[in-house]
mmCIF file with all atom_site columns, C-alpha atoms in Angstrom:
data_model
loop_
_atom_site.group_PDB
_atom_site.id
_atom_site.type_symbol
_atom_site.label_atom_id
_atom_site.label_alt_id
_atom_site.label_comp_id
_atom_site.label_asym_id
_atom_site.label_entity_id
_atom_site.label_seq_id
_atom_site.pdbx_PDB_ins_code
_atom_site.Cartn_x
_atom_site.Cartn_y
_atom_site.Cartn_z
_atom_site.occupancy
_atom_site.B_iso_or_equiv
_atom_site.pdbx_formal_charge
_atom_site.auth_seq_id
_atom_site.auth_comp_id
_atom_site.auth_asym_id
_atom_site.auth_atom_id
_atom_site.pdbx_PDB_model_num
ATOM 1   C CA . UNK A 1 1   ? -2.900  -5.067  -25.019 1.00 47.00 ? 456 UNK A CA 1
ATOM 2   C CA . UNK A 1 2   ? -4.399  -3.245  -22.069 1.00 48.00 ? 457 UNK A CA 1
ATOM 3   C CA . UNK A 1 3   ? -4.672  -4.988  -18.671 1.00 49.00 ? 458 UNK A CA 1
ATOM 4   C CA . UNK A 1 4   ? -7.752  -5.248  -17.058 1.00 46.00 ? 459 UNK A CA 1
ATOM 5   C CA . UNK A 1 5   ? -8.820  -5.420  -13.250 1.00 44.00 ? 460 UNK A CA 1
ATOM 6   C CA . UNK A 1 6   ? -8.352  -8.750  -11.605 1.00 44.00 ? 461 UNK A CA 1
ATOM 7   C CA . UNK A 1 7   ? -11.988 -9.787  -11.450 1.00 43.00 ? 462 UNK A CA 1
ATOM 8   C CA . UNK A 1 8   ? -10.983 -11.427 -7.575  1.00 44.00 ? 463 UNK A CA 1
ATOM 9   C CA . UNK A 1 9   ? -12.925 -8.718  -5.978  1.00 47.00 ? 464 UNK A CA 1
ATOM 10  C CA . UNK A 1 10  ? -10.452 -7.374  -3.371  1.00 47.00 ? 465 UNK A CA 1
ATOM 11  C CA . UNK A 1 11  ? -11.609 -4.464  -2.445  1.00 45.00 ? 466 UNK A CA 1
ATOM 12  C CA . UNK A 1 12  ? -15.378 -4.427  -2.495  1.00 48.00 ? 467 UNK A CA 1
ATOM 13  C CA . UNK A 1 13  ? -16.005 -7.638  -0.873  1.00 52.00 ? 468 UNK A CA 1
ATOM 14  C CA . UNK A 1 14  ? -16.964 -6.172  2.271   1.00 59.00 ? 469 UNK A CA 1
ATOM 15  C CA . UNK A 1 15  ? -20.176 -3.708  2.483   1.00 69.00 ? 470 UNK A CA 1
ATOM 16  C CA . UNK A 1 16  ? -19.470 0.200   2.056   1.00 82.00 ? 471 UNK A CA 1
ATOM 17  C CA . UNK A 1 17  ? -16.248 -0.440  0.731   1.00 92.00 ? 472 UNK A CA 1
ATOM 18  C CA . UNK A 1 18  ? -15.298 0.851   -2.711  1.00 93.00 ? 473 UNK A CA 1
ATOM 19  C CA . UNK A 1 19  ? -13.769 -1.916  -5.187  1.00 93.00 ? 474 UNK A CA 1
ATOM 20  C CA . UNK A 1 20  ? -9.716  -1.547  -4.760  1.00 95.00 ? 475 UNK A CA 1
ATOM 21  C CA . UNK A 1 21  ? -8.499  -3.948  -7.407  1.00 93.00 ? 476 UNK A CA 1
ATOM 22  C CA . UNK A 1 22  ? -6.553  -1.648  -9.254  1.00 94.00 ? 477 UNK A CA 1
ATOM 23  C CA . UNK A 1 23  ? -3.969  1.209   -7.984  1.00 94.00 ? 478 UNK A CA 1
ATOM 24  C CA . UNK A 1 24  ? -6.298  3.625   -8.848  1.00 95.00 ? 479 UNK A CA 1
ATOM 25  C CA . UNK A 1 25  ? -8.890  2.354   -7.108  1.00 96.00 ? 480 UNK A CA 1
ATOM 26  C CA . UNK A 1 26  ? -7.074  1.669   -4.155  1.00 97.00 ? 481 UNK A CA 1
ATOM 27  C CA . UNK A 1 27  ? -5.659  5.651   -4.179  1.00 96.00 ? 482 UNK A CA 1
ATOM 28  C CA . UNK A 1 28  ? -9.443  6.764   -4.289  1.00 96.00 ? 483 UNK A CA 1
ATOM 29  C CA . UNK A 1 29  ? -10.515 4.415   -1.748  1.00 96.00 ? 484 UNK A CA 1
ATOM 30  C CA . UNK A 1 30  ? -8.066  6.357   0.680   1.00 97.00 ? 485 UNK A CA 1
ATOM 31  C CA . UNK A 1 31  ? -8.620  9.444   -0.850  1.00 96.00 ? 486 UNK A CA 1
ATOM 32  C CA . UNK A 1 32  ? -12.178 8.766   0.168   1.00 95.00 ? 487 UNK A CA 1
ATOM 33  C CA . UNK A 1 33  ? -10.891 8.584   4.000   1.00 93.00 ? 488 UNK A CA 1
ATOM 34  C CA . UNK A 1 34  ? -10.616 4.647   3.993   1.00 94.00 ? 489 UNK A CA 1
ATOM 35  C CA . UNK A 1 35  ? -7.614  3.408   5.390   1.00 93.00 ? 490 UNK A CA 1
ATOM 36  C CA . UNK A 1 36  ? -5.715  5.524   8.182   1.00 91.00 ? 491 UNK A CA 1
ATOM 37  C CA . UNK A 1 37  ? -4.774  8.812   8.535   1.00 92.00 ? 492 UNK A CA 1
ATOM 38  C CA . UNK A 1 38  ? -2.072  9.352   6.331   1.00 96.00 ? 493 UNK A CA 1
ATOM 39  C CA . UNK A 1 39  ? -2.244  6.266   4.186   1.00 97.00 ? 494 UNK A CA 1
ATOM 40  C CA . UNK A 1 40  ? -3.167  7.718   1.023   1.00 96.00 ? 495 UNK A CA 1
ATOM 41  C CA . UNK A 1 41  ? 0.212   10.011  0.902   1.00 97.00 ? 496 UNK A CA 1
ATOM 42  C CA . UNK A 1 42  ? 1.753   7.024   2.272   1.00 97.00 ? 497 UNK A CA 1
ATOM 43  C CA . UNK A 1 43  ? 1.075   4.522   -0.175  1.00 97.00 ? 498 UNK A CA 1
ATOM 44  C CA . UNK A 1 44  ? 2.198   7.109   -2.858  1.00 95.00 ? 499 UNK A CA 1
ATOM 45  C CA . UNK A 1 45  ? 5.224   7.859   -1.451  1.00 94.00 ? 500 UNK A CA 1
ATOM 46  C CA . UNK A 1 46  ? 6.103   4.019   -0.744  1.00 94.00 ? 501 UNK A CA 1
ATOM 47  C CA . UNK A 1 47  ? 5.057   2.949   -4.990  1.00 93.00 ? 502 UNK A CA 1
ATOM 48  C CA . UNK A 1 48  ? 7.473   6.558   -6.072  1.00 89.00 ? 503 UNK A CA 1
ATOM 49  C CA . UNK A 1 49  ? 10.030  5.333   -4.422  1.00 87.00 ? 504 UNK A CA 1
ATOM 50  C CA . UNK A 1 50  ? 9.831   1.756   -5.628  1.00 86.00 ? 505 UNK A CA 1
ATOM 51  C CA . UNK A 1 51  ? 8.914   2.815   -9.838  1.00 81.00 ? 506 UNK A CA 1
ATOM 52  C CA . UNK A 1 52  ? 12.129  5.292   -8.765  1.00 75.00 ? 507 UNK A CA 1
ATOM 53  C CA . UNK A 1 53  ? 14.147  2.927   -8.122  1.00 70.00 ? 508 UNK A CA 1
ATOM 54  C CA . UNK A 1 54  ? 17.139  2.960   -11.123 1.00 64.00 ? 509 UNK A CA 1
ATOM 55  C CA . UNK A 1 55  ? 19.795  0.406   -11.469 1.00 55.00 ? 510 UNK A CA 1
ATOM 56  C CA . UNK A 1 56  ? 23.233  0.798   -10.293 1.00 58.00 ? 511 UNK A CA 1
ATOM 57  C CA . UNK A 1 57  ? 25.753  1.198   -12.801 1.00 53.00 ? 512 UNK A CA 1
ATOM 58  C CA . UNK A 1 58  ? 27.501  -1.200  -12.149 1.00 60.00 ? 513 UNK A CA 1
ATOM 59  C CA . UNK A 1 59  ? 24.885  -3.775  -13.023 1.00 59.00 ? 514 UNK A CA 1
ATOM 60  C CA . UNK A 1 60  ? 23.502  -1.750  -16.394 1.00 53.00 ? 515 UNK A CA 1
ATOM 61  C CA . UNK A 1 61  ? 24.812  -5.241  -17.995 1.00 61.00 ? 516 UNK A CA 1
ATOM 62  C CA . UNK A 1 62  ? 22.303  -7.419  -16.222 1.00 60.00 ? 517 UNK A CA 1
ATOM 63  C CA . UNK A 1 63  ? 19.619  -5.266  -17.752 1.00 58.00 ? 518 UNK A CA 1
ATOM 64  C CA . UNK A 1 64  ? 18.474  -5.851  -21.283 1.00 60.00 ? 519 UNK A CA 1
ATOM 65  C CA . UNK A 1 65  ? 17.268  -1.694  -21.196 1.00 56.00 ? 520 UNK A CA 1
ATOM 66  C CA . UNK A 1 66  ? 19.092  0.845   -19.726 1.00 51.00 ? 521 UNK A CA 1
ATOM 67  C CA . UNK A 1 67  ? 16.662  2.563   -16.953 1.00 54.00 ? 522 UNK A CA 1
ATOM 68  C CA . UNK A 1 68  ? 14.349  1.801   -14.385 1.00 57.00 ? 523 UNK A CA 1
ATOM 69  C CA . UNK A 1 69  ? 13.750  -1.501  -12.934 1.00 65.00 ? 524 UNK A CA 1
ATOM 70  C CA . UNK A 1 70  ? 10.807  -2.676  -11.020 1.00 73.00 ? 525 UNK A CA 1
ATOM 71  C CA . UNK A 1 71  ? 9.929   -4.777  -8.813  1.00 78.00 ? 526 UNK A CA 1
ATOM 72  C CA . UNK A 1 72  ? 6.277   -6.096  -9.314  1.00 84.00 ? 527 UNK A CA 1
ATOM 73  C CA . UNK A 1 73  ? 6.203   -8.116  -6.417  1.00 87.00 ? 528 UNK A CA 1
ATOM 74  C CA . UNK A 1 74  ? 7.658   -5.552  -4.301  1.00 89.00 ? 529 UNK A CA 1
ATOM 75  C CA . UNK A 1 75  ? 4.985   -3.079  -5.871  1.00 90.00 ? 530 UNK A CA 1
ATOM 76  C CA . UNK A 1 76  ? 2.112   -6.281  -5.423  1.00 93.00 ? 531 UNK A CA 1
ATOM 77  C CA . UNK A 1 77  ? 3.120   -6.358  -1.809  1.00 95.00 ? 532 UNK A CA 1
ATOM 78  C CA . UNK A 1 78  ? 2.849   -2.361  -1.047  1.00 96.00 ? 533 UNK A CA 1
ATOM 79  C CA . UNK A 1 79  ? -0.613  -2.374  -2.774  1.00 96.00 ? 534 UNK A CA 1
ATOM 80  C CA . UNK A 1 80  ? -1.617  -5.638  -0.468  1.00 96.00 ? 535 UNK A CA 1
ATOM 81  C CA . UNK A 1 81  ? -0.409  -3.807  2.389   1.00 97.00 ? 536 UNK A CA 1
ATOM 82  C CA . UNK A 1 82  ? -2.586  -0.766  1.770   1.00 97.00 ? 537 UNK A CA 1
ATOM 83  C CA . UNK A 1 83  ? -5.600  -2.542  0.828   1.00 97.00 ? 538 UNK A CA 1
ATOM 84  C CA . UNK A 1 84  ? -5.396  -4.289  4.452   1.00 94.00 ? 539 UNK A CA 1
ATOM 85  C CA . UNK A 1 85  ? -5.093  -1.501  5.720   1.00 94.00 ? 540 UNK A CA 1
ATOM 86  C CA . UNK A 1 86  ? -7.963  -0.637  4.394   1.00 95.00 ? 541 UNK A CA 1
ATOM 87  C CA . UNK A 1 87  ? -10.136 -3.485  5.728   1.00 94.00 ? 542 UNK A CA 1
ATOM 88  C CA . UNK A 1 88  ? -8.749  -3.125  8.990   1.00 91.00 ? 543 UNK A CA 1
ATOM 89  C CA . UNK A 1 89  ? -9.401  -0.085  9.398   1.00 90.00 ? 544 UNK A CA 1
ATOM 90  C CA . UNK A 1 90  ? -12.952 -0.892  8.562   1.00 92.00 ? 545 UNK A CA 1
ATOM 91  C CA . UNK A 1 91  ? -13.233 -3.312  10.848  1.00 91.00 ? 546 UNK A CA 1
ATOM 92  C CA . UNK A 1 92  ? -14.468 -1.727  14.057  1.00 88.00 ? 547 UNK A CA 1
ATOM 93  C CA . UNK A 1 93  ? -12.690 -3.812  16.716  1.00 91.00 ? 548 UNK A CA 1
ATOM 94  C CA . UNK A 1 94  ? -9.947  -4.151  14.832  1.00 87.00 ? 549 UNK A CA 1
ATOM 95  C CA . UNK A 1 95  ? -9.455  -0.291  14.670  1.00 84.00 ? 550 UNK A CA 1
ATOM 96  C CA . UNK A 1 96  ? -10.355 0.107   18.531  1.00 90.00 ? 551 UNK A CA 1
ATOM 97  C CA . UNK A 1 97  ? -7.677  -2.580  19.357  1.00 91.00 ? 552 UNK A CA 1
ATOM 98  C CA . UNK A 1 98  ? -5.333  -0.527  17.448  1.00 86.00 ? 553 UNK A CA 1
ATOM 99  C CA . UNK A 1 99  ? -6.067  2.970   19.051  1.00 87.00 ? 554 UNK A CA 1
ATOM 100 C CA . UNK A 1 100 ? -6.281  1.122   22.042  1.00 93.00 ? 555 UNK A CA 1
ATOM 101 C CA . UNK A 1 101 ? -2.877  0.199   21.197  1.00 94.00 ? 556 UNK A CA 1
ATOM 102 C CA . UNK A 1 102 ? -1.550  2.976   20.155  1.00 92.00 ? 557 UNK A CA 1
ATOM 103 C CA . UNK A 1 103 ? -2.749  5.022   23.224  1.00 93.00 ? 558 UNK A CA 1
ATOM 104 C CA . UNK A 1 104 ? -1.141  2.687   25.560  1.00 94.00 ? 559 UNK A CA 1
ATOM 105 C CA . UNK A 1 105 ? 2.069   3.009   23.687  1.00 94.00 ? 560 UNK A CA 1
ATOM 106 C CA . UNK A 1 106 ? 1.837   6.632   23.631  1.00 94.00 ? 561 UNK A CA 1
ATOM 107 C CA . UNK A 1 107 ? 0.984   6.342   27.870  1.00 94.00 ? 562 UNK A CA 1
ATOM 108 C CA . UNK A 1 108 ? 4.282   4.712   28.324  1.00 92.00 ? 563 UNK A CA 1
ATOM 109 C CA . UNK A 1 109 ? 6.687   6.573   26.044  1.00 91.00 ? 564 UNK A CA 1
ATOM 110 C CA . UNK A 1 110 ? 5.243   9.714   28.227  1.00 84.00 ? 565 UNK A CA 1
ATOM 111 C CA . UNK A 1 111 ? 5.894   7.828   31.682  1.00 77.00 ? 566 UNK A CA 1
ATOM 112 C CA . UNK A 1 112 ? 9.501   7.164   30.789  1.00 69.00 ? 567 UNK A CA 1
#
């Protein structure tokens, strides 16, 4: 049995953005330059090193199989993340707010 998309509508709910109920929709959203800079490397990086996680040895007999062990909420949660990302980004005043933000930040780190 194959799963299919979560018909909840996630990611294209909003106008020009690209559906992003799946993981592979979400990775070509910010592929597509949705999202922030960096995001899409980000987001792979973050769901490697969760699928990568392996079980200590110690614990192998708390595991019915020997091998990985992952955590789908912990994976649910990073794609959530992303996908929020996502809308905030395209959310003008949201993403002014931010660079707004971020340049004040960056102002006061260089004052110190």
């Amino acid at each position: 049995m194959s799963a299919q998309p979560a018909e909840h509508g996630h990611g294209g709910g909003r106008i020009g953005l690209p559906p992003m109920d799946t993981v592979q929709e979400l990775r070509a959203a910010l592929r597509a330059g949705h999202g922030f800079p960096g995001d899409a490397e980000r987001l792979d990086a973050e769901l490697a090193a969760q699928l990568l996680r392996r079980v200590p040895v110690d614990r192998l007999d708390q595991v019915e199989e020997v091998g990985t062990v992952v955590d789908l909420v912990a994976v649910g949660e990073i794609v959530a993340a992303y996908r929020g990302r996502v809308h905030l980004a395209a959310d003008r005043d949201a993403a002014d707010a931010i660079d707004e933000a971020v340049a004040d930040l960056l102002a006061r780190q260089g004052a110190e």
